């Protein structure tokens, strides 16, 4: 049975690598934010606007418990998921967890290029974004580091490197 959960900061490539990993293993791919959006017919931004971050975190935990029980999946969770409640311990208890680790500069570059609306960084100037990433990473790193495996994806920029991360994750998990 394959159950792999990718964790890491926004812009670390969880969705990109997760999709490629799932395809390589021949199992379905789930993205927790998408799952929440489907179940509640609301974007993450709408949920933040309507219920605040606290409301979102409650819902996120509930949905994590729903999806993480599925068998034979690759799941990418939100950047904040491991950092609330006992979510990281919960994920470790039932899955192979992988931390996609990236330097703040790489995260900032990916986030500036990204098209998705992310409520926590909406409207920030490049300088504010850099500062936010650095501060949040210090707080979040201890949670991410609890993952069973870590892959440094700082150099991930093209298709070959995505395939290379898939290979390295499979090698580490031995799957
Ligand atoms: C968040 C990351 C987002 C999303 C929400 C909050 C965070 O997911 O869950 O905007 O707290 O870092 P991605 O990491 O997929 O962007």
CSV table of N, CA and C and ligand atoms in Angstrom, one decimal, residues 8-12 14-15 31 33 36 44-45 48 53 56-57 60 76-81 84 111 117-120 132 140 144, ligand 1:
chain,number,residue,atom,x,y,z
A,8,UNK,N,5.7,21.0,3.1
A,8,UNK,CA,6.7,22.0,2.8
A,8,UNK,C,6.0,23.3,2.6
A,9,UNK,N,6.8,24.4,2.5
A,9,UNK,CA,6.3,25.7,2.4
A,9,UNK,C,5.6,26.0,1.1
A,10,UNK,N,4.7,27.0,1.1
A,10,UNK,CA,4.1,27.4,-0.2
A,10,UNK,C,5.2,27.6,-1.2
A,11,UNK,N,5.0,27.2,-2.4
A,11,UNK,CA,6.0,27.4,-3.5
A,11,UNK,C,7.1,26.4,-3.5
A,12,UNK,N,7.1,25.4,-2.7
A,12,UNK,CA,8.2,24.4,-2.7
A,12,UNK,C,8.0,23.3,-3.8
A,14,UNK,N,5.2,21.2,-4.0
A,14,UNK,CA,4.5,20.0,-3.5
A,14,UNK,C,3.5,19.4,-4.6
A,15,UNK,N,2.8,20.3,-5.2
A,15,UNK,CA,1.8,19.9,-6.2
A,15,UNK,C,2.5,19.3,-7.5
A,31,UNK,N,-4.6,16.9,-3.8
A,31,UNK,CA,-4.1,18.1,-3.2
A,31,UNK,C,-5.1,18.6,-2.2
A,33,UNK,N,-5.7,21.4,-0.6
A,33,UNK,CA,-6.5,22.6,-0.9
A,33,UNK,C,-7.6,22.4,-2.0
A,36,UNK,N,-10.5,20.5,-0.4
A,36,UNK,CA,-11.3,21.4,0.4
A,36,UNK,C,-12.2,22.2,-0.5
A,44,UNK,N,-9.9,28.5,-1.3
A,44,UNK,CA,-9.3,28.7,0.0
A,44,UNK,C,-9.4,30.2,0.4
A,45,UNK,N,-9.3,31.1,-0.6
A,45,UNK,CA,-9.4,32.5,-0.2
A,45,UNK,C,-10.8,32.9,0.3
A,48,UNK,N,-11.0,31.7,3.9
A,48,UNK,CA,-10.3,32.6,4.7
A,48,UNK,C,-11.1,33.9,5.0
A,53,UNK,N,-8.6,32.7,9.4
A,53,UNK,CA,-7.6,31.6,9.3
A,53,UNK,C,-8.0,30.4,10.2
A,56,UNK,N,-10.4,28.2,8.7
A,56,UNK,CA,-9.8,27.4,7.7
A,56,UNK,C,-9.0,26.2,8.3
A,57,UNK,N,-8.3,26.5,9.4
A,57,UNK,CA,-7.5,25.4,9.9
A,57,UNK,C,-8.3,24.3,10.5
A,60,UNK,N,-9.4,22.4,7.5
A,60,UNK,CA,-8.3,21.7,6.9
A,60,UNK,C,-8.0,20.5,7.6
A,76,UNK,N,-0.6,16.0,-1.5
A,76,UNK,CA,0.2,17.2,-1.1
A,76,UNK,C,-0.7,18.1,-0.2
A,77,UNK,N,-0.2,18.4,0.9
A,77,UNK,CA,-1.0,19.3,1.8
A,77,UNK,C,-0.6,20.7,1.7
A,78,UNK,N,-1.3,21.6,2.4
A,78,UNK,CA,-1.0,23.0,2.3
A,78,UNK,C,0.2,23.3,3.1
A,79,UNK,N,0.8,24.5,2.8
A,79,UNK,CA,2.0,24.8,3.5
A,79,UNK,C,1.9,24.9,5.0
A,80,UNK,N,0.7,25.2,5.5
A,80,UNK,CA,0.5,25.4,6.9
A,80,UNK,C,0.0,24.1,7.6
A,81,UNK,N,-0.5,23.1,6.8
A,81,UNK,CA,-1.1,21.9,7.4
A,81,UNK,C,-0.3,21.3,8.5
A,84,UNK,N,-0.3,23.0,12.5
A,84,UNK,CA,-1.4,23.2,13.4
A,84,UNK,C,-1.9,21.9,14.0
A,111,UNK,N,6.9,31.7,-5.8
A,111,UNK,CA,5.7,32.4,-5.4
A,111,UNK,C,5.4,33.6,-6.2
A,117,UNK,N,-4.0,32.2,-6.0
A,117,UNK,CA,-4.2,33.2,-5.0
A,117,UNK,C,-4.0,32.6,-3.6
A,118,UNK,N,-3.0,33.1,-2.9
A,118,UNK,CA,-2.7,32.6,-1.6
A,118,UNK,C,-2.9,33.7,-0.6
A,119,UNK,N,-4.0,33.5,0.2
A,119,UNK,CA,-4.4,34.6,1.1
A,119,UNK,C,-3.3,35.2,2.0
A,120,UNK,N,-2.4,34.3,2.5
A,120,UNK,CA,-1.4,34.7,3.4
A,120,UNK,C,-0.4,35.7,2.8
A,132,UNK,N,8.4,37.8,4.9
A,132,UNK,CA,7.4,36.9,5.4
A,132,UNK,C,8.0,35.5,5.3
A,140,UNK,N,8.1,27.4,11.0
A,140,UNK,CA,7.5,26.2,10.5
A,140,UNK,C,8.5,25.0,10.3
A,144,UNK,N,8.0,20.9,9.8
A,144,UNK,CA,8.3,20.2,8.5
A,144,UNK,C,9.4,19.1,8.8
B,1,LIG,C1,-1.1,28.0,3.3
B,1,LIG,C2,-0.7,27.4,2.2
B,1,LIG,C3,-1.6,27.2,1.0
B,1,LIG,C4,-3.1,27.1,1.5
B,1,LIG,C5,-3.4,28.3,2.4
B,1,LIG,C6,-2.4,28.5,3.6
B,1,LIG,C7,0.0,28.2,4.4
B,1,LIG,O1,-1.3,26.0,0.4
B,1,LIG,O2,-3.3,25.9,2.3
B,1,LIG,O3,-3.3,29.4,1.6
B,1,LIG,O4,-0.4,28.4,5.6
B,1,LIG,O5,1.2,28.2,4.1
B,1,LIG,P1,0.0,25.8,-0.6
B,1,LIG,O6,1.2,25.5,0.2
B,1,LIG,O7,-0.4,24.6,-1.5
B,1,LIG,O8,0.1,27.1,-1.4
